[in-house]
Amino acid sequence: MKEDVLYHFSLSTSTHDFPTMFGDVKFVCVGGSPSRMKAFIKYMAVELGLDHPGAEYPDICEGTDRYAMFKVGPVLSVSHGMGIPSIAIMLHELIKLLYHARCSGVTVIRIGTSGGIGVEPGSVVITRQAVDGCFKQEFEQIVLGKRVVRNTHLDDWLVQELVRCSADLGEFPTVVGNTMCTLDFYEGQGRLDGALCSYAEKDKQEYLRAAYEAGIRNIEMESSVFAAMCNACGLRAAVVCVTLLNRLEGDQISSPHEVLVEYQKRPQRLVGHFIKKCLAAA
């Protein structure tokens, strides 16, 4: 194509110089909320010694309200919204952006929140592999009317390196486990407090305990397509999510706001330490 329009980023190869804007990117961190990803880039600016009084971190995607994108040094921070469709659209355009910018050796990490299974609230889960609601290690999509299945395994070296970084910090409990990716926050995750519910507490407990036995330690709504697309495109990737509650003990998130805010900073601190460690070794 003479021009590639990344519509949902409000960027185009004919109006933006991708190699100049993004050619030095080595780490891409993605998360659901625009405000959280802006806070992350501000945090990384301080950690990398690139912050200064009055520094602004403008939204590179300011021409749209679909996604937000921020950059400091070799770190790109992008919001992806909520759920598989939203993050999939973002990833298509992000991966094309990295290609047009001629980036190499890029690591992509999703940082976010989740519901824990058998782990205490505030624990950080580093995903070994993403699984679906039937505990299968796969992401299924219908393409041209046919079922296409892709692998959802995540990079083993990256998992172990993140575990080492958590040990370096020693600030919060961290576990490695499988992450269940669902299509919904309520019925898809076995909640009893949605508008629709066709099962009982006993059924929910049976399902969640089976998930725990299958090695699942948390539930969210983006990891499977994230792992599948990064795998398919040869990108080293990881998922690092904090748990806001233990789903074996309830459905609703009831911790005080200030506690939840602190929890949400934990994946940022872990991934920030990892990035600093990688850059120091380069």
mmCIF file of C-alpha atoms in Angstrom:
data_model
loop_
_atom_site.group_PDB
_atom_site.id
_atom_site.type_symbol
_atom_site.label_atom_id
_atom_site.label_comp_id
_atom_site.label_asym_id
_atom_site.label_seq_id
_atom_site.Cartn_x
_atom_site.Cartn_y
_atom_site.Cartn_z
ATOM 1 C CA MET A 1 0.000 0.000 0.000
ATOM 2 C CA LYS A 2 1.175 3.505 -0.767
ATOM 3 C CA GLU A 3 -0.428 4.634 2.487
ATOM 4 C CA ASP A 4 -1.381 2.727 5.617
ATOM 5 C CA VAL A 5 -3.990 4.495 7.742
ATOM 6 C CA LEU A 6 -4.009 3.372 11.361
ATOM 7 C CA TYR A 7 -7.548 4.653 11.731
ATOM 8 C CA HIS A 8 -8.117 3.986 15.440
ATOM 9 C CA PHE A 9 -4.797 5.673 16.330
ATOM 10 C CA SER A 10 -5.450 8.634 14.017
ATOM 11 C CA LEU A 11 -2.018 8.033 12.451
ATOM 12 C CA SER A 12 -1.003 7.451 8.838
ATOM 13 C CA THR A 13 2.237 6.609 7.052
ATOM 14 C CA SER A 14 1.588 9.515 4.675
ATOM 15 C CA THR A 15 1.238 12.151 7.397
ATOM 16 C CA HIS A 16 3.535 10.839 10.143
ATOM 17 C CA ASP A 17 7.213 9.812 10.080
ATOM 18 C CA PHE A 18 6.982 6.502 11.922
ATOM 19 C CA PRO A 19 10.756 5.731 12.039
ATOM 20 C CA THR A 20 11.480 9.160 13.537
ATOM 21 C CA MET A 21 8.563 9.012 15.993
ATOM 22 C CA PHE A 22 8.863 5.400 17.110
ATOM 23 C CA GLY A 23 12.074 3.885 15.709
ATOM 24 C CA ASP A 24 13.801 3.755 19.119
ATOM 25 C CA VAL A 25 10.973 1.884 20.890
ATOM 26 C CA LYS A 26 12.126 -1.273 22.704
ATOM 27 C CA PHE A 27 9.328 -1.696 25.249
ATOM 28 C CA VAL A 28 5.581 -1.364 24.724
ATOM 29 C CA CYS A 29 3.296 -1.481 27.751
ATOM 30 C CA VAL A 30 -0.435 -1.721 27.209
ATOM 31 C CA GLY A 31 -3.321 -1.433 29.668
ATOM 32 C CA GLY A 32 -7.034 -0.768 29.676
ATOM 33 C CA SER A 33 -7.311 2.779 30.963
ATOM 34 C CA PRO A 34 -5.922 5.922 29.234
ATOM 35 C CA SER A 35 -5.333 7.620 32.598
ATOM 36 C CA ARG A 36 -3.458 4.589 33.930
ATOM 37 C CA MET A 37 -1.216 4.466 30.873
ATOM 38 C CA LYS A 38 -0.462 8.183 31.146
ATOM 39 C CA ALA A 39 0.413 7.681 34.815
ATOM 40 C CA PHE A 40 2.697 4.815 33.769
ATOM 41 C CA ILE A 41 4.612 6.928 31.246
ATOM 42 C CA LYS A 42 5.062 9.675 33.861
ATOM 43 C CA TYR A 43 6.360 7.042 36.279
ATOM 44 C CA MET A 44 8.786 5.676 33.667
ATOM 45 C CA ALA A 45 10.039 9.187 32.848
ATOM 46 C CA VAL A 46 11.036 9.616 36.489
ATOM 47 C CA GLU A 47 12.513 6.117 36.739
ATOM 48 C CA LEU A 48 14.620 6.590 33.588
ATOM 49 C CA GLY A 49 15.773 10.064 34.584
ATOM 50 C CA LEU A 50 13.973 11.650 31.624
ATOM 51 C CA ASP A 51 11.490 13.740 33.599
ATOM 52 C CA HIS A 52 11.965 17.462 34.169
ATOM 53 C CA PRO A 53 9.918 20.269 35.755
ATOM 54 C CA GLY A 54 6.928 21.172 33.616
ATOM 55 C CA ALA A 55 7.338 18.114 31.375
ATOM 56 C CA GLU A 56 4.278 17.279 29.290
ATOM 57 C CA TYR A 57 3.444 13.858 27.893
ATOM 58 C CA PRO A 58 0.954 14.549 25.092
ATOM 59 C CA ASP A 59 -1.369 11.899 23.733
ATOM 60 C CA ILE A 60 0.076 10.841 20.367
ATOM 61 C CA CYS A 61 -3.431 9.665 19.389
ATOM 62 C CA GLU A 62 -5.061 12.982 20.264
ATOM 63 C CA GLY A 63 -7.030 12.936 16.996
ATOM 64 C CA THR A 64 -9.210 10.105 18.328
ATOM 65 C CA ASP A 65 -10.792 9.090 21.618
ATOM 66 C CA ARG A 66 -10.582 5.342 20.921
ATOM 67 C CA TYR A 67 -7.089 4.812 22.360
ATOM 68 C CA ALA A 68 -4.400 6.902 24.034
ATOM 69 C CA MET A 69 -0.661 6.616 23.389
ATOM 70 C CA PHE A 70 2.297 8.138 25.238
ATOM 71 C CA LYS A 71 6.053 7.849 24.821
ATOM 72 C CA VAL A 72 9.198 8.568 26.778
ATOM 73 C CA GLY A 73 12.614 7.390 25.579
ATOM 74 C CA PRO A 74 12.377 3.751 24.392
ATOM 75 C CA VAL A 75 9.054 3.129 26.184
ATOM 76 C CA LEU A 76 5.650 3.342 24.502
ATOM 77 C CA SER A 77 2.503 3.239 26.645
ATOM 78 C CA VAL A 78 -0.847 2.502 24.973
ATOM 79 C CA SER A 79 -4.386 2.044 26.303
ATOM 80 C CA HIS A 80 -6.436 -0.820 24.846
ATOM 81 C CA GLY A 81 -9.902 -0.448 26.330
ATOM 82 C CA MET A 82 -11.807 -3.390 27.764
ATOM 83 C CA GLY A 83 -12.231 -6.875 26.325
ATOM 84 C CA ILE A 84 -10.903 -8.999 23.468
ATOM 85 C CA PRO A 85 -12.354 -7.000 20.528
ATOM 86 C CA SER A 86 -10.953 -3.700 21.786
ATOM 87 C CA ILE A 87 -7.425 -4.941 22.491
ATOM 88 C CA ALA A 88 -7.360 -6.934 19.223
ATOM 89 C CA ILE A 89 -8.071 -3.841 17.125
ATOM 90 C CA MET A 90 -5.398 -1.912 19.019
ATOM 91 C CA LEU A 91 -2.841 -4.716 18.570
ATOM 92 C CA HIS A 92 -3.348 -4.902 14.803
ATOM 93 C CA GLU A 93 -2.518 -1.229 14.485
ATOM 94 C CA LEU A 94 0.250 -1.297 17.112
ATOM 95 C CA ILE A 95 2.035 -4.178 15.375
ATOM 96 C CA LYS A 96 1.783 -2.369 12.024
ATOM 97 C CA LEU A 97 3.116 0.794 13.694
ATOM 98 C CA LEU A 98 6.177 -1.119 14.959
ATOM 99 C CA TYR A 99 6.705 -2.573 11.469
ATOM 100 C CA HIS A 100 6.483 0.801 9.719
ATOM 101 C CA ALA A 101 8.820 2.315 12.333
ATOM 102 C CA ARG A 102 11.347 -0.477 11.613
ATOM 103 C CA CYS A 103 11.572 -1.358 15.288
ATOM 104 C CA SER A 104 13.468 -4.471 16.372
ATOM 105 C CA GLY A 105 13.865 -6.456 19.580
ATOM 106 C CA VAL A 106 10.620 -5.128 21.037
ATOM 107 C CA THR A 107 9.080 -6.521 24.232
ATOM 108 C CA VAL A 108 5.330 -6.044 24.757
ATOM 109 C CA ILE A 109 3.784 -6.297 28.233
ATOM 110 C CA ARG A 110 0.145 -5.990 29.281
ATOM 111 C CA ILE A 111 -0.222 -4.471 32.749
ATOM 112 C CA GLY A 112 -3.630 -4.491 34.348
ATOM 113 C CA THR A 113 -6.085 -5.658 36.969
ATOM 114 C CA SER A 114 -7.844 -8.973 37.437
ATOM 115 C CA GLY A 115 -9.860 -11.142 39.765
ATOM 116 C CA GLY A 116 -7.762 -13.632 41.703
ATOM 117 C CA ILE A 117 -8.512 -17.303 42.293
ATOM 118 C CA GLY A 118 -7.080 -18.595 45.555
ATOM 119 C CA VAL A 119 -4.631 -15.701 45.934
ATOM 120 C CA GLU A 120 -4.873 -12.757 48.294
ATOM 121 C CA PRO A 121 -5.986 -9.351 46.966
ATOM 122 C CA GLY A 122 -3.023 -7.241 45.887
ATOM 123 C CA SER A 123 -1.056 -10.226 44.601
ATOM 124 C CA VAL A 124 0.603 -9.806 41.221
ATOM 125 C CA VAL A 125 0.092 -12.677 38.772
ATOM 126 C CA ILE A 126 2.625 -13.218 35.988
ATOM 127 C CA THR A 127 0.867 -15.273 33.326
ATOM 128 C CA ARG A 128 2.433 -18.535 32.187
ATOM 129 C CA GLN A 129 -0.247 -19.142 29.563
ATOM 130 C CA ALA A 130 -3.649 -17.687 28.776
ATOM 131 C CA VAL A 131 -6.597 -20.074 28.700
ATOM 132 C CA ASP A 132 -10.241 -19.742 27.705
ATOM 133 C CA GLY A 133 -13.352 -20.338 29.794
ATOM 134 C CA CYS A 134 -13.005 -24.101 29.224
ATOM 135 C CA PHE A 135 -9.382 -23.958 30.463
ATOM 136 C CA LYS A 136 -7.977 -24.582 26.961
ATOM 137 C CA GLN A 137 -4.672 -22.960 26.010
ATOM 138 C CA GLU A 138 -5.967 -21.433 22.808
ATOM 139 C CA PHE A 139 -7.631 -18.418 21.260
ATOM 140 C CA GLU A 140 -10.404 -19.147 18.774
ATOM 141 C CA GLN A 141 -11.577 -16.707 16.145
ATOM 142 C CA ILE A 142 -13.907 -17.069 13.177
ATOM 143 C CA VAL A 143 -12.119 -15.843 10.037
ATOM 144 C CA LEU A 144 -14.024 -15.963 6.719
ATOM 145 C CA GLY A 145 -16.541 -18.321 8.313
ATOM 146 C CA LYS A 146 -13.866 -20.780 9.457
ATOM 147 C CA ARG A 147 -12.589 -21.554 12.953
ATOM 148 C CA VAL A 148 -8.998 -20.388 13.413
ATOM 149 C CA VAL A 149 -7.197 -21.426 16.602
ATOM 150 C CA ARG A 150 -3.945 -19.850 17.783
ATOM 151 C CA ASN A 151 -1.586 -20.761 20.625
ATOM 152 C CA THR A 152 -1.584 -18.559 23.746
ATOM 153 C CA HIS A 153 1.713 -19.507 25.403
ATOM 154 C CA LEU A 154 3.789 -16.601 26.682
ATOM 155 C CA ASP A 155 7.562 -16.198 26.662
ATOM 156 C CA ASP A 156 9.168 -18.428 29.335
ATOM 157 C CA TRP A 157 12.343 -16.352 29.676
ATOM 158 C CA LEU A 158 10.307 -13.200 30.202
ATOM 159 C CA VAL A 159 8.190 -14.875 32.896
ATOM 160 C CA GLN A 160 11.296 -15.942 34.826
ATOM 161 C CA GLU A 161 12.960 -12.543 34.426
ATOM 162 C CA LEU A 162 9.853 -10.827 35.817
ATOM 163 C CA VAL A 163 9.843 -13.261 38.762
ATOM 164 C CA ARG A 164 13.455 -12.290 39.474
ATOM 165 C CA CYS A 165 12.547 -8.609 39.279
ATOM 166 C CA SER A 166 9.736 -9.114 41.783
ATOM 167 C CA ALA A 167 12.192 -10.817 44.140
ATOM 168 C CA ASP A 168 14.540 -7.840 43.704
ATOM 169 C CA LEU A 169 11.763 -5.483 44.783
ATOM 170 C CA GLY A 170 10.354 -7.649 47.578
ATOM 171 C CA GLU A 171 7.359 -5.330 47.898
ATOM 172 C CA PHE A 172 4.307 -7.526 47.224
ATOM 173 C CA PRO A 173 3.322 -11.187 46.765
ATOM 174 C CA THR A 174 3.891 -12.424 43.204
ATOM 175 C CA VAL A 175 2.815 -15.745 41.699
ATOM 176 C CA VAL A 176 3.174 -17.404 38.311
ATOM 177 C CA GLY A 177 0.043 -19.074 36.993
ATOM 178 C CA ASN A 178 -2.366 -19.442 34.136
ATOM 179 C CA THR A 179 -4.776 -16.612 33.376
ATOM 180 C CA MET A 180 -8.335 -17.283 32.270
ATOM 181 C CA CYS A 181 -9.534 -14.856 29.611
ATOM 182 C CA THR A 182 -13.300 -14.486 29.310
ATOM 183 C CA LEU A 183 -15.690 -12.643 27.008
ATOM 184 C CA ASP A 184 -17.576 -10.990 29.853
ATOM 185 C CA PHE A 185 -17.148 -9.617 33.390
ATOM 186 C CA TYR A 186 -20.308 -11.185 34.821
ATOM 187 C CA GLU A 187 -21.662 -14.541 33.561
ATOM 188 C CA GLY A 188 -18.437 -15.331 31.722
ATOM 189 C CA GLN A 189 -16.578 -15.129 35.033
ATOM 190 C CA GLY A 190 -19.207 -16.942 37.058
ATOM 191 C CA ARG A 191 -20.433 -13.905 38.972
ATOM 192 C CA LEU A 192 -23.759 -14.052 40.788
ATOM 193 C CA ASP A 193 -24.364 -10.286 40.823
ATOM 194 C CA GLY A 194 -25.029 -9.547 37.147
ATOM 195 C CA ALA A 195 -28.356 -8.709 35.508
ATOM 196 C CA LEU A 196 -28.575 -12.336 34.353
ATOM 197 C CA CYS A 197 -27.613 -15.409 36.356
ATOM 198 C CA SER A 198 -28.716 -19.005 35.717
ATOM 199 C CA TYR A 199 -26.589 -20.814 38.333
ATOM 200 C CA ALA A 200 -26.061 -20.884 42.090
ATOM 201 C CA GLU A 201 -23.189 -20.230 44.504
ATOM 202 C CA LYS A 202 -22.449 -23.973 44.616
ATOM 203 C CA ASP A 203 -22.034 -24.083 40.819
ATOM 204 C CA LYS A 204 -19.791 -21.026 40.851
ATOM 205 C CA GLN A 205 -17.551 -22.456 43.570
ATOM 206 C CA GLU A 206 -17.266 -25.765 41.746
ATOM 207 C CA TYR A 207 -16.188 -23.984 38.539
ATOM 208 C CA LEU A 208 -13.673 -21.666 40.212
ATOM 209 C CA ARG A 209 -12.135 -24.499 42.225
ATOM 210 C CA ALA A 210 -11.761 -26.526 39.022
ATOM 211 C CA ALA A 211 -10.053 -23.497 37.493
ATOM 212 C CA TYR A 212 -7.663 -23.343 40.452
ATOM 213 C CA GLU A 213 -6.858 -27.040 40.056
ATOM 214 C CA ALA A 214 -6.074 -26.323 36.374
ATOM 215 C CA GLY A 215 -3.387 -23.865 37.476
ATOM 216 C CA ILE A 216 -5.467 -20.714 36.917
ATOM 217 C CA ARG A 217 -4.694 -17.924 39.380
ATOM 218 C CA ASN A 218 -6.603 -14.993 37.903
ATOM 219 C CA ILE A 219 -9.318 -13.956 35.452
ATOM 220 C CA GLU A 220 -9.413 -11.011 33.024
ATOM 221 C CA MET A 221 -10.656 -10.262 29.504
ATOM 222 C CA GLU A 222 -7.698 -9.594 27.180
ATOM 223 C CA SER A 223 -4.822 -12.042 27.684
ATOM 224 C CA SER A 224 -5.752 -14.751 25.155
ATOM 225 C CA VAL A 225 -5.844 -12.603 22.037
ATOM 226 C CA PHE A 226 -2.855 -10.613 23.331
ATOM 227 C CA ALA A 227 -0.775 -13.790 23.674
ATOM 228 C CA ALA A 228 -2.042 -15.237 20.378
ATOM 229 C CA MET A 229 -1.289 -12.141 18.302
ATOM 230 C CA CYS A 230 2.135 -11.528 19.833
ATOM 231 C CA ASN A 231 2.989 -15.205 19.285
ATOM 232 C CA ALA A 232 1.854 -15.086 15.668
ATOM 233 C CA CYS A 233 3.916 -11.953 14.991
ATOM 234 C CA GLY A 234 7.082 -13.082 16.765
ATOM 235 C CA LEU A 235 6.906 -10.546 19.596
ATOM 236 C CA ARG A 236 8.224 -11.406 23.048
ATOM 237 C CA ALA A 237 5.286 -10.748 25.379
ATOM 238 C CA ALA A 238 4.101 -11.013 28.979
ATOM 239 C CA VAL A 239 0.961 -10.339 31.022
ATOM 240 C CA VAL A 240 1.340 -8.869 34.520
ATOM 241 C CA CYS A 241 -1.900 -8.211 36.433
ATOM 242 C CA VAL A 242 -2.690 -7.411 40.040
ATOM 243 C CA THR A 243 -5.638 -9.148 41.691
ATOM 244 C CA LEU A 244 -8.279 -6.865 43.225
ATOM 245 C CA LEU A 245 -10.115 -9.633 45.101
ATOM 246 C CA ASN A 246 -10.171 -13.390 45.664
ATOM 247 C CA ARG A 247 -13.139 -14.669 43.642
ATOM 248 C CA LEU A 248 -13.497 -17.707 45.922
ATOM 249 C CA GLU A 249 -14.597 -15.256 48.609
ATOM 250 C CA GLY A 250 -16.947 -13.000 46.641
ATOM 251 C CA ASP A 251 -17.872 -11.205 43.419
ATOM 252 C CA GLN A 252 -17.826 -7.507 44.202
ATOM 253 C CA ILE A 253 -14.759 -5.297 44.477
ATOM 254 C CA SER A 254 -15.233 -3.586 47.827
ATOM 255 C CA SER A 255 -11.735 -2.504 48.921
ATOM 256 C CA PRO A 256 -11.335 1.227 49.677
ATOM 257 C CA HIS A 257 -10.404 3.424 46.715
ATOM 258 C CA GLU A 258 -6.956 4.257 48.064
ATOM 259 C CA VAL A 259 -6.172 0.551 48.483
ATOM 260 C CA LEU A 260 -7.213 -0.210 44.896
ATOM 261 C CA VAL A 261 -5.095 2.697 43.621
ATOM 262 C CA GLU A 262 -2.042 1.284 45.402
ATOM 263 C CA TYR A 263 -2.747 -2.219 44.058
ATOM 264 C CA GLN A 264 -2.915 -0.885 40.490
ATOM 265 C CA LYS A 265 0.568 0.609 40.832
ATOM 266 C CA ARG A 266 2.144 -2.772 41.586
ATOM 267 C CA PRO A 267 2.360 -4.086 37.988
ATOM 268 C CA GLN A 268 3.758 -0.691 36.972
ATOM 269 C CA ARG A 269 6.524 -0.897 39.577
ATOM 270 C CA LEU A 270 7.419 -4.464 38.607
ATOM 271 C CA VAL A 271 7.516 -3.781 34.873
ATOM 272 C CA GLY A 272 9.322 -0.490 35.432
ATOM 273 C CA HIS A 273 12.043 -2.308 37.364
ATOM 274 C CA PHE A 274 12.318 -4.882 34.560
ATOM 275 C CA ILE A 275 12.723 -2.158 31.912
ATOM 276 C CA LYS A 276 15.388 -0.347 33.946
ATOM 277 C CA LYS A 277 17.253 -3.620 34.473
ATOM 278 C CA CYS A 278 17.190 -4.412 30.734
ATOM 279 C CA LEU A 279 18.384 -0.938 29.753
ATOM 280 C CA ALA A 280 21.202 -1.025 32.336
ATOM 281 C CA ALA A 281 22.409 -4.334 30.886
ATOM 282 C CA ALA A 282 22.244 -3.159 27.259
#
